[in-house]
Short mmCIF file of C-alpha atoms in Angstrom, two decimals:
data_model
loop_
_atom_site.label_atom_id
_atom_site.label_comp_id
_atom_site.label_asym_id
_atom_site.label_seq_id
_atom_site.Cartn_x
_atom_site.Cartn_y
_atom_site.Cartn_z
CA LYS A 18 -11.56 -27.18 38.70
CA ILE A 19 -12.21 -23.21 38.76
CA GLY A 20 -13.56 -22.14 35.33
CA LEU A 21 -12.79 -18.37 33.16
CA PHE A 22 -16.39 -16.56 34.90
CA GLU A 23 -15.97 -18.10 38.31
CA LYS A 24 -12.19 -16.97 38.37
CA ALA A 25 -13.42 -13.69 36.79
CA LYS A 26 -15.85 -13.04 39.56
CA GLY A 27 -16.15 -9.19 40.29
CA GLY A 28 -13.75 -8.39 36.92
CA THR A 29 -13.87 -8.61 33.41
CA ILE A 30 -13.48 -11.25 30.89
CA PHE A 31 -12.33 -10.93 27.42
CA LEU A 32 -14.03 -13.47 25.00
CA ASP A 33 -11.96 -13.34 21.61
CA GLU A 34 -13.09 -14.54 18.38
CA ILE A 35 -16.51 -14.76 19.70
CA GLY A 36 -17.81 -15.30 15.59
CA ASP A 37 -16.64 -18.77 15.86
CA LEU A 38 -18.54 -19.82 18.11
CA SER A 39 -20.83 -22.63 18.09
CA LEU A 40 -24.24 -21.91 18.16
CA THR A 41 -24.46 -24.60 21.25
CA ALA A 42 -21.61 -22.38 23.33
CA GLN A 43 -23.78 -19.25 22.05
CA VAL A 44 -26.55 -20.57 23.78
CA LYS A 45 -24.90 -21.58 26.59
CA LEU A 46 -23.20 -17.94 26.89
CA LEU A 47 -26.68 -16.09 26.32
CA LYS A 48 -28.13 -18.10 29.32
CA VAL A 49 -24.79 -16.78 31.23
CA LEU A 50 -25.51 -12.93 30.16
CA GLN A 51 -29.36 -13.12 30.81
CA ASP A 52 -29.39 -15.00 34.27
CA LYS A 53 -26.11 -13.96 35.35
CA THR A 54 -25.57 -17.58 37.05
CA PHE A 55 -24.20 -21.19 35.46
CA PHE A 56 -23.66 -24.76 36.37
CA LYS A 57 -20.00 -25.94 36.54
CA ILE A 58 -19.87 -29.36 34.14
CA GLY A 59 -21.34 -32.19 36.31
CA GLY A 60 -22.53 -29.74 38.90
CA THR A 61 -25.84 -28.85 40.96
CA THR A 62 -24.93 -25.76 42.36
CA GLU A 63 -25.91 -22.49 40.59
CA ILE A 64 -22.78 -19.97 40.71
CA SER A 65 -23.31 -16.36 40.25
CA ALA A 66 -21.74 -14.67 37.08
CA ASP A 67 -20.70 -11.50 38.35
CA VAL A 68 -18.22 -10.47 35.41
CA ARG A 69 -18.06 -7.76 32.78
CA ILE A 70 -17.77 -9.10 29.71
CA ILE A 71 -15.56 -7.84 26.54
CA ALA A 72 -16.13 -9.44 23.50
CA ALA A 73 -14.05 -9.44 19.71
CA THR A 74 -14.34 -10.68 16.43
CA ASN A 75 -12.80 -10.21 12.87
CA ARG A 76 -16.48 -11.05 11.63
CA ASN A 77 -19.19 -8.81 10.59
CA LEU A 78 -21.70 -10.40 12.98
CA GLU A 79 -24.92 -8.59 11.51
CA ASP A 80 -23.86 -10.70 8.23
CA GLU A 81 -23.29 -13.86 10.35
CA ILE A 82 -26.77 -13.40 11.80
CA ARG A 83 -28.53 -13.17 8.37
CA CYS A 84 -26.40 -16.60 7.50
CA GLY A 85 -27.74 -18.32 10.29
CA ARG A 86 -24.35 -18.67 11.99
CA PHE A 87 -24.38 -16.14 14.92
CA ARG A 88 -27.36 -15.79 17.49
CA GLU A 89 -29.45 -12.51 17.19
CA ASP A 90 -30.52 -12.51 20.72
CA LEU A 91 -26.51 -12.91 21.68
CA PHE A 92 -25.28 -9.97 19.72
CA TYR A 93 -27.91 -7.89 21.22
CA ARG A 94 -26.79 -8.73 24.95
CA LEU A 95 -22.89 -8.05 23.49
CA ASN A 96 -23.37 -5.04 21.99
CA VAL A 97 -24.21 -2.88 24.38
CA PHE A 98 -21.07 -0.51 23.75
CA PRO A 99 -19.12 -1.27 20.60
CA ILE A 100 -15.73 -0.35 19.48
CA TRP A 101 -14.91 -0.72 15.97
CA MET A 102 -11.01 -1.24 14.99
CA PRO A 103 -10.39 -0.23 11.42
CA ALA A 104 -8.52 -3.01 9.58
CA LEU A 105 -4.42 -2.12 9.86
CA ARG A 106 -4.80 -1.27 5.72
CA GLU A 107 -7.23 1.34 6.96
CA ARG A 108 -4.62 2.90 8.86
CA LYS A 109 -1.30 2.40 7.13
CA GLU A 110 0.12 5.24 9.27
CA ASP A 111 0.36 2.97 12.22
CA ILE A 112 2.55 0.51 10.22
CA GLY A 113 5.67 2.32 10.91
CA ALA A 114 5.17 2.31 14.86
CA LEU A 115 4.12 -0.97 15.09
CA CYS A 116 7.05 -2.57 13.17
CA ASN A 117 9.34 -1.06 15.55
CA ARG A 118 7.64 -2.35 18.38
CA PHE A 119 7.65 -5.84 16.48
CA LEU A 120 11.03 -5.75 15.88
CA LYS A 121 11.62 -5.14 19.16
CA GLN A 122 10.34 -8.21 20.60
CA ILE A 123 11.22 -10.23 18.03
CA CYS A 124 14.84 -9.50 18.24
CA HIS A 125 14.73 -9.96 21.97
CA ARG A 126 12.99 -13.17 21.41
CA LEU A 127 15.46 -14.49 18.99
CA GLY A 128 18.30 -13.10 20.99
CA CYS A 129 19.81 -10.91 18.25
CA GLU A 130 20.72 -6.97 17.81
CA ASP A 131 18.08 -4.80 16.90
CA LYS A 132 16.97 -4.74 13.44
CA PHE A 133 15.57 -1.97 10.77
CA ILE A 134 13.67 -1.82 7.76
CA SER A 135 14.89 -0.18 4.76
CA PRO A 136 13.05 2.72 3.07
CA ASP A 137 12.51 0.10 0.15
CA ALA A 138 11.31 -2.56 2.25
CA GLN A 139 9.00 0.18 3.96
CA LYS A 140 7.71 1.30 0.74
CA CYS A 141 6.40 -2.41 0.59
CA LEU A 142 4.83 -2.55 3.46
CA LEU A 143 2.90 0.62 3.30
CA THR A 144 1.27 -0.42 -0.24
CA TYR A 145 0.25 -4.15 0.79
CA ASP A 146 -3.17 -4.26 1.83
CA TRP A 147 -2.79 -6.55 4.76
CA PRO A 148 -6.07 -8.84 4.77
CA GLY A 149 -4.32 -10.81 8.24
CA ASN A 150 -3.87 -7.52 9.83
CA ILE A 151 -1.48 -7.01 12.92
CA ARG A 152 -0.84 -10.39 13.29
CA GLU A 153 0.44 -10.92 9.35
CA LEU A 154 2.32 -7.77 9.95
CA GLU A 155 4.30 -9.75 13.08
CA ASN A 156 4.40 -13.06 10.90
CA VAL A 157 5.93 -11.05 8.18
CA LEU A 158 8.56 -9.66 10.37
CA GLU A 159 9.59 -12.26 12.36
CA ARG A 160 10.27 -13.99 9.29
CA ALA A 161 11.96 -11.64 7.79
CA SER A 162 13.94 -11.23 10.68
CA ASN A 163 15.24 -15.10 10.92
CA ILE A 164 16.24 -14.46 7.14
CA SER A 165 18.01 -11.47 7.21
CA ASP A 166 21.94 -11.80 7.99
CA GLY A 167 22.52 -8.26 8.92
CA ARG A 168 20.59 -5.60 10.97
CA ILE A 169 18.83 -4.05 8.10
CA ILE A 170 15.42 -5.70 6.41
CA ASN A 171 15.56 -5.48 2.89
CA VAL A 172 12.95 -6.39 0.38
CA ILE A 173 14.43 -9.30 -0.68
CA HIS A 174 13.46 -10.27 2.88
CA LEU A 175 9.77 -9.92 2.34
CA PRO A 176 7.27 -12.51 1.57
CA SER A 177 6.60 -12.12 -2.75
CA LYS A 178 2.86 -11.34 -1.92
CA VAL A 179 4.02 -8.30 -0.04
CA THR A 180 6.65 -7.02 -2.49
CA GLY A 181 4.29 -8.00 -5.51
CA ASN A 182 7.46 -10.02 -7.02
CA ASN A 183 8.03 -13.31 -7.68
CA MET A 184 10.99 -14.98 -6.05
CA ASN A 185 11.31 -17.65 -8.29
CA SER A 186 11.82 -15.21 -11.43
CA LEU A 187 14.96 -14.01 -9.75
CA GLN A 188 18.37 -15.25 -11.06
CA TRP A 189 20.69 -15.66 -9.12
CA GLU A 190 24.37 -15.19 -10.51
CA TRP A 191 28.04 -15.96 -8.89
CA LYS A 192 29.70 -13.30 -7.68
CA SER A 193 33.50 -12.76 -6.91
CA PHE A 194 34.96 -12.38 -3.50
CA LYS A 195 35.71 -8.56 -4.44
CA ASN A 196 31.93 -8.57 -4.99
CA TYR A 197 31.04 -9.69 -1.93
CA ILE A 198 33.19 -7.48 0.13
CA GLU A 199 31.82 -4.33 -1.50
CA GLU A 200 28.03 -5.84 -0.67
CA ALA A 201 29.68 -6.19 2.93
CA GLU A 202 31.15 -2.97 3.19
CA LYS A 203 27.43 -1.26 1.60
CA ARG A 204 25.90 -3.47 3.95
CA ALA A 205 27.50 -2.04 7.11
CA ILE A 206 27.34 1.80 6.01
CA LYS A 207 23.30 1.33 5.25
CA GLU A 208 23.15 -0.28 8.83
CA ALA A 209 24.97 2.65 10.75
CA LEU A 210 22.76 5.08 8.88
CA ALA A 211 19.66 3.60 9.39
CA TYR A 212 20.98 3.14 12.98
CA TYR A 213 21.41 6.78 13.38
CA LYS A 214 18.50 7.82 11.66
CA ASN A 215 20.50 8.87 8.35
#
């Protein structure tokens, strides 16, 4: 079977979450980077590894080195041209564009009409710190898309950790049929306003 390094020969290989690599695997990767060769598992023929490597991690590798969880020599082999991506909480101006992109993908995947985020829900998304970065944002939007019955994602569709509300403390009350009709009309008007950009 052709492995990833052999398949990427003459090209680029992307190693995601390099900070989670075990020390044993780090030694093997370091050998490939230093010698530009490797052996297949159980193989006896040396294979050249003519590849460009891009590695990514969400960990601070210098801290990992101090704690003995990442090899210093491998770090310097990989850290030739570092690109630092700021966390989502440090670039909140991107949240709107990311939401639009993710919602289009999610709605397409779910087979439903495009959904939009209400201004109040947008405020919640902008004030939350996003410890899980973009993956967490995508997860929150997918959840909200699944539970919202209309085309507008409101604050009630967002998890309580994002809104800062304890949803369990909300008191649900019975409403008359007239109230439900009024709410449906309001929702239809809000959807039309959001669709046509107010």
